PDB file of C-alpha atoms in Angstrom:
ATOM      1  CA  MET E   1      53.450-108.386  15.072  1.00  0.00           C
ATOM      2  CA  SER E   2      49.983-107.417  15.100  1.00  0.00           C
ATOM      3  CA  ALA E   3      47.320-109.923  13.322  1.00  0.00           C
ATOM      4  CA  ALA E   4      46.510-109.055   9.620  1.00  0.00           C
ATOM      5  CA  PRO E   5      43.567-106.178   9.791  1.00  0.00           C
ATOM      6  CA  GLU E   6      40.194-108.039   8.627  1.00  0.00           C
ATOM      7  CA  PRO E   7      38.806-107.753   5.084  1.00  0.00           C
ATOM      8  CA  ARG E   8      36.390-104.800   4.772  1.00  0.00           C
ATOM      9  CA  PRO E   9      33.765-104.431   2.244  1.00  0.00           C
ATOM     10  CA  VAL E  10      33.917-101.531  -0.447  1.00  0.00           C
ATOM     11  CA  SER E  11      31.011-100.172   1.235  1.00  0.00           C
ATOM     12  CA  ALA E  12      32.813 -99.207   4.349  1.00  0.00           C
ATOM     13  CA  SER E  13      35.076 -96.813   2.743  1.00  0.00           C
ATOM     14  CA  ARG E  14      32.653 -94.567   0.832  1.00  0.00           C
ATOM     15  CA  SER E  15      32.576 -90.924   0.763  1.00  0.00           C
ATOM     16  CA  GLU E  16      31.250 -88.355  -0.497  1.00  0.00           C
ATOM     17  CA  LEU E  17      32.760 -84.274  -0.085  1.00  0.00           C
ATOM     18  CA  ILE E  18      29.977 -81.516  -1.353  1.00  0.00           C
ATOM     19  CA  ARG E  19      31.578 -78.215  -1.821  1.00  0.00           C
ATOM     20  CA  TRP E  20      29.980 -75.026  -3.697  1.00  0.00           C
ATOM     21  CA  MET E  21      32.272 -73.591  -5.891  1.00  0.00           C
ATOM     22  CA  GLY E  22      32.514 -69.774  -6.063  1.00  0.00           C
ATOM     23  CA  VAL E  23      34.355 -66.913  -7.410  1.00  0.00           C
ATOM     24  CA  GLN E  24      37.723 -67.934  -5.777  1.00  0.00           C
ATOM     25  CA  ASP E  25      37.874 -71.226  -7.502  1.00  0.00           C
ATOM     26  CA  ALA E  26      37.920 -70.252 -10.796  1.00  0.00           C
ATOM     27  CA  ASN E  27      39.547 -69.072 -14.212  1.00  0.00           C
ATOM     28  CA  ALA E  28      38.976 -65.832 -16.092  1.00  0.00           C
ATOM     29  CA  ALA E  29      36.556 -67.898 -18.282  1.00  0.00           C
ATOM     30  CA  GLY E  30      34.230 -68.945 -14.891  1.00  0.00           C
ATOM     31  CA  PHE E  31      35.337 -72.241 -14.870  1.00  0.00           C
ATOM     32  CA  VAL E  32      36.890 -74.275 -11.878  1.00  0.00           C
ATOM     33  CA  HIS E  33      40.452 -74.602 -11.737  1.00  0.00           C
ATOM     34  CA  GLY E  34      41.396 -78.188 -12.437  1.00  0.00           C
ATOM     35  CA  GLY E  35      43.426 -77.742  -9.310  1.00  0.00           C
ATOM     36  CA  VAL E  36      40.168 -76.902  -7.306  1.00  0.00           C
ATOM     37  CA  VAL E  37      38.801 -80.328  -9.033  1.00  0.00           C
ATOM     38  CA  MET E  38      41.867 -82.485  -8.181  1.00  0.00           C
ATOM     39  CA  LYS E  39      42.334 -81.443  -4.038  1.00  0.00           C
ATOM     40  CA  THR E  40      38.893 -81.883  -3.856  1.00  0.00           C
ATOM     41  CA  CYS E  41      39.348 -85.734  -5.211  1.00  0.00           C
ATOM     42  CA  ASP E  42      42.089 -86.043  -2.722  1.00  0.00           C
ATOM     43  CA  GLU E  43      40.282 -85.751   0.101  1.00  0.00           C
ATOM     44  CA  ALA E  44      37.578 -87.659  -0.467  1.00  0.00           C
ATOM     45  CA  ALA E  45      40.168 -90.109  -1.602  1.00  0.00           C
ATOM     46  CA  ALA E  46      41.536 -90.011   2.007  1.00  0.00           C
ATOM     47  CA  ILE E  47      38.336 -90.190   3.765  1.00  0.00           C
ATOM     48  CA  ALA E  48      37.668 -93.280   1.492  1.00  0.00           C
ATOM     49  CA  ALA E  49      41.350 -94.515   2.715  1.00  0.00           C
ATOM     50  CA  ILE E  50      40.876 -93.744   6.480  1.00  0.00           C
ATOM     51  CA  ARG E  51      37.456 -95.426   6.457  1.00  0.00           C
ATOM     52  CA  HIS E  52      38.851 -98.270   4.922  1.00  0.00           C
ATOM     53  CA  SER E  53      42.238 -98.613   6.864  1.00  0.00           C
ATOM     54  CA  GLY E  54      41.387 -96.955  10.078  1.00  0.00           C
ATOM     55  CA  ARG E  55      44.705 -95.060   9.758  1.00  0.00           C
ATOM     56  CA  ARG E  56      46.090 -91.785   8.964  1.00  0.00           C
ATOM     57  CA  VAL E  57      46.824 -92.129   5.301  1.00  0.00           C
ATOM     58  CA  VAL E  58      49.274 -90.197   2.964  1.00  0.00           C
ATOM     59  CA  THR E  59      48.846 -89.605  -0.844  1.00  0.00           C
ATOM     60  CA  ALA E  60      51.122 -91.744  -2.948  1.00  0.00           C
ATOM     61  CA  GLY E  61      50.130 -90.859  -6.630  1.00  0.00           C
ATOM     62  CA  VAL E  62      47.629 -90.068  -8.707  1.00  0.00           C
ATOM     63  CA  ASP E  63      47.255 -92.247 -11.830  1.00  0.00           C
ATOM     64  CA  ARG E  64      45.071 -90.745 -13.675  1.00  0.00           C
ATOM     65  CA  VAL E  65      42.196 -87.682 -13.416  1.00  0.00           C
ATOM     66  CA  THR E  66      40.219 -86.760 -16.519  1.00  0.00           C
ATOM     67  CA  PHE E  67      38.247 -83.641 -17.092  1.00  0.00           C
ATOM     68  CA  THR E  68      35.188 -84.463 -19.187  1.00  0.00           C
ATOM     69  CA  GLU E  69      33.455 -81.253 -18.907  1.00  0.00           C
ATOM     70  CA  PRO E  70      34.164 -78.041 -16.951  1.00  0.00           C
ATOM     71  CA  VAL E  71      32.665 -77.154 -13.639  1.00  0.00           C
ATOM     72  CA  GLY E  72      31.151 -73.705 -13.391  1.00  0.00           C
ATOM     73  CA  ILE E  73      30.805 -70.899 -10.227  1.00  0.00           C
ATOM     74  CA  GLY E  74      27.760 -71.136  -8.567  1.00  0.00           C
ATOM     75  CA  GLU E  75      27.914 -75.075  -8.708  1.00  0.00           C
ATOM     76  CA  LEU E  76      27.921 -77.781  -6.080  1.00  0.00           C
ATOM     77  CA  LEU E  77      31.344 -80.321  -6.944  1.00  0.00           C
ATOM     78  CA  THR E  78      30.294 -83.874  -5.273  1.00  0.00           C
ATOM     79  CA  CYS E  79      33.253 -86.188  -4.929  1.00  0.00           C
ATOM     80  CA  SER E  80      32.491 -89.790  -4.451  1.00  0.00           C
ATOM     81  CA  ALA E  81      35.052 -92.003  -3.464  1.00  0.00           C
ATOM     82  CA  THR E  82      35.563 -95.679  -2.753  1.00  0.00           C
ATOM     83  CA  VAL E  83      38.455 -98.034  -2.362  1.00  0.00           C
ATOM     84  CA  ASN E  84      38.706-100.185  -5.236  1.00  0.00           C
ATOM     85  CA  ALA E  85      41.557-102.129  -4.411  1.00  0.00           C
ATOM     86  CA  ALA E  86      44.550-102.861  -1.079  1.00  0.00           C
ATOM     87  CA  TRP E  87      47.609-104.063  -0.996  1.00  0.00           C
ATOM     88  CA  ARG E  88      49.735-104.616   1.343  1.00  0.00           C
ATOM     89  CA  THR E  89      49.993-100.935   3.062  1.00  0.00           C
ATOM     90  CA  SER E  90      48.461 -99.015  -0.309  1.00  0.00           C
ATOM     91  CA  MET E  91      44.977 -98.624  -1.759  1.00  0.00           C
ATOM     92  CA  GLU E  92      43.392 -97.605  -5.004  1.00  0.00           C
ATOM     93  CA  VAL E  93      40.883 -94.857  -4.779  1.00  0.00           C
ATOM     94  CA  GLY E  94      38.415 -93.986  -7.031  1.00  0.00           C
ATOM     95  CA  VAL E  95      36.584 -90.757  -7.513  1.00  0.00           C
ATOM     96  CA  ARG E  96      33.937 -89.546  -9.702  1.00  0.00           C
ATOM     97  CA  VAL E  97      32.964 -86.120  -9.995  1.00  0.00           C
ATOM     98  CA  GLU E  98      29.799 -84.202 -10.354  1.00  0.00           C
ATOM     99  CA  ALA E  99      28.641 -81.027 -10.749  1.00  0.00           C
ATOM    100  CA  GLU E 100      25.044 -80.037  -9.904  1.00  0.00           C
ATOM    101  CA  ASP E 101      22.858 -76.784 -10.310  1.00  0.00           C
ATOM    102  CA  ALA E 102      21.394 -76.697  -6.989  1.00  0.00           C
ATOM    103  CA  ARG E 103      18.088 -74.593  -8.473  1.00  0.00           C
ATOM    104  CA  THR E 104      17.460 -77.256 -10.589  1.00  0.00           C
ATOM    105  CA  GLY E 105      19.080 -80.304  -9.072  1.00  0.00           C
ATOM    106  CA  SER E 106      20.595 -81.174 -12.406  1.00  0.00           C
ATOM    107  CA  ARG E 107      24.283 -83.242 -12.575  1.00  0.00           C
ATOM    108  CA  ARG E 108      26.474 -84.304 -14.508  1.00  0.00           C
ATOM    109  CA  HIS E 109      29.557 -86.269 -14.176  1.00  0.00           C
ATOM    110  CA  THR E 110      32.344 -83.878 -14.966  1.00  0.00           C
ATOM    111  CA  SER E 111      35.525 -86.111 -13.771  1.00  0.00           C
ATOM    112  CA  THR E 112      37.482 -89.234 -12.639  1.00  0.00           C
ATOM    113  CA  ALA E 113      40.506 -89.496 -10.691  1.00  0.00           C
ATOM    114  CA  TYR E 114      42.301 -92.817  -9.592  1.00  0.00           C
ATOM    115  CA  VAL E 115      44.264 -91.935  -6.394  1.00  0.00           C
ATOM    116  CA  THR E 116      46.617 -94.582  -4.571  1.00  0.00           C
ATOM    117  CA  MET E 117      46.667 -94.000  -0.604  1.00  0.00           C
ATOM    118  CA  VAL E 118      49.385 -95.220   1.507  1.00  0.00           C
ATOM    119  CA  ALA E 119      48.370 -96.431   5.404  1.00  0.00           C
ATOM    120  CA  LEU E 120      50.591 -95.138   8.018  1.00  0.00           C
ATOM    121  CA  ASP E 121      51.421 -96.183  11.112  1.00  0.00           C
ATOM    122  CA  ASP E 122      51.592 -94.163  14.532  1.00  0.00           C
ATOM    123  CA  GLN E 123      55.962 -93.709  13.901  1.00  0.00           C
ATOM    124  CA  GLY E 124      54.648 -92.535  10.094  1.00  0.00           C
ATOM    125  CA  ARG E 125      55.801 -95.710   8.667  1.00  0.00           C
ATOM    126  CA  PRO E 126      53.631 -97.160   6.515  1.00  0.00           C
ATOM    127  CA  THR E 127      51.479-100.534   7.836  1.00  0.00           C
ATOM    128  CA  PRO E 128      49.033-103.264   6.727  1.00  0.00           C
ATOM    129  CA  VAL E 129      46.165-102.479   5.132  1.00  0.00           C
ATOM    130  CA  PRO E 130      42.651-104.861   5.169  1.00  0.00           C
ATOM    131  CA  ASP E 131      41.699-106.403   1.889  1.00  0.00           C
ATOM    132  CA  VAL E 132      39.155-105.430  -0.158  1.00  0.00           C
ATOM    133  CA  ILE E 133      35.727-107.113  -0.016  1.00  0.00           C
ATOM    134  CA  ALA E 134      33.997-106.265  -3.503  1.00  0.00           C
ATOM    135  CA  GLU E 135      30.361-107.617  -3.682  1.00  0.00           C
ATOM    136  CA  SER E 136      28.834-106.374  -6.664  1.00  0.00           C
ATOM    137  CA  VAL E 137      29.553-106.650 -10.445  1.00  0.00           C
ATOM    138  CA  ASP E 138      30.688-102.867 -10.372  1.00  0.00           C
ATOM    139  CA  GLU E 139      33.111-103.302  -7.257  1.00  0.00           C
ATOM    140  CA  GLN E 140      34.479-106.707  -9.034  1.00  0.00           C
ATOM    141  CA  ARG E 141      35.402-105.062 -12.164  1.00  0.00           C
ATOM    142  CA  ARG E 142      36.684-101.850 -10.404  1.00  0.00           C
ATOM    143  CA  GLN E 143      39.091-104.385  -8.852  1.00  0.00           C
ATOM    144  CA  ARG E 144      40.120-105.743 -11.408  1.00  0.00           C
ATOM    145  CA  GLU E 145      40.964-102.347 -13.548  1.00  0.00           C
ATOM    146  CA  ALA E 146      42.477-101.205 -10.175  1.00  0.00           C
ATOM    147  CA  GLU E 147      44.891-104.434 -10.117  1.00  0.00           C
ATOM    148  CA  LEU E 148      45.685-103.347 -14.361  1.00  0.00           C
ATOM    149  CA  ARG E 149      46.505-100.091 -13.175  1.00  0.00           C
ATOM    150  CA  ARG E 150      48.708-101.297 -10.546  1.00  0.00           C
ATOM    151  CA  ALA E 151      50.812-103.407 -12.934  1.00  0.00           C
ATOM    152  CA  ASN E 152      50.925-101.084 -15.554  1.00  0.00           C
ATOM    153  CA  ARG E 153      52.528 -98.668 -12.921  1.00  0.00           C
ATOM    154  CA  LEU E 154      54.747-101.150 -11.517  1.00  0.00           C
ATOM    155  CA  ALA E 155      55.707-102.277 -15.094  1.00  0.00           C
ATOM    156  CA  GLU E 156      56.353 -98.421 -16.381  1.00  0.00           C
ATOM    157  CA  ARG E 157      58.429 -98.071 -12.851  1.00  0.00           C
ATOM    158  CA  ASP E 158      60.788-100.919 -13.698  1.00  0.00           C
ATOM    159  CA  GLN E 159      61.186-100.081 -17.301  1.00  0.00           C
ATOM    160  CA  ILE E 160      62.404 -96.253 -16.364  1.00  0.00           C
ATOM    161  CA  LEU E 161      64.665 -97.874 -12.600  1.00  0.00           C
ATOM    162  CA  GLY E 162      65.948-100.656 -15.564  1.00  0.00           C
ATOM    163  CA  GLY E 163      66.806 -97.898 -18.509  1.00  0.00           C
ATOM    164  CA  ARG E 164      68.916 -95.959 -15.808  1.00  0.00           C
ATOM    165  CA  GLY E 165      72.111 -98.033 -16.504  1.00  0.00           C
ATOM    166  CA  GLY E 166      73.401 -96.528 -13.241  1.00  0.00           C
ATOM    167  CA  GLY E 167      75.324 -93.833 -14.976  1.00  0.00           C
TER     168      GLY E 167
END
């Protein structure tokens, strides 16, 4: 059995994906489809998780995606991601989405997502990931909030499975 991976700072997982939103990304109203935003969030989250774990990863779940403002055709969509917390084989990645008018440089926060990724070994089985070193006050807050979201997910799963009663 290999030694536990060395803990890594949040900064080592930082990723950023920037995409120019075109007509093919939008609905008839001229706003980018939520699914396009979600796919880009998933890709940015995967890059952050790979950087943190040094392994291939798969998406295990999306805890929450909030859309606070629409993104329009012609805007740059930026997804910035970091690993908030890590457990045995999984990691929560926080993704901040911003839209930018490339002509003016004006940016606005449009969405937030929390994605759970699982690291895989060479045989495709879940494998241990490094702990997260949260250095700043914001990183420590994000880590605490990730722990709360995980506890809520696990409690909900237990309630659902417990309520099935074998029938």
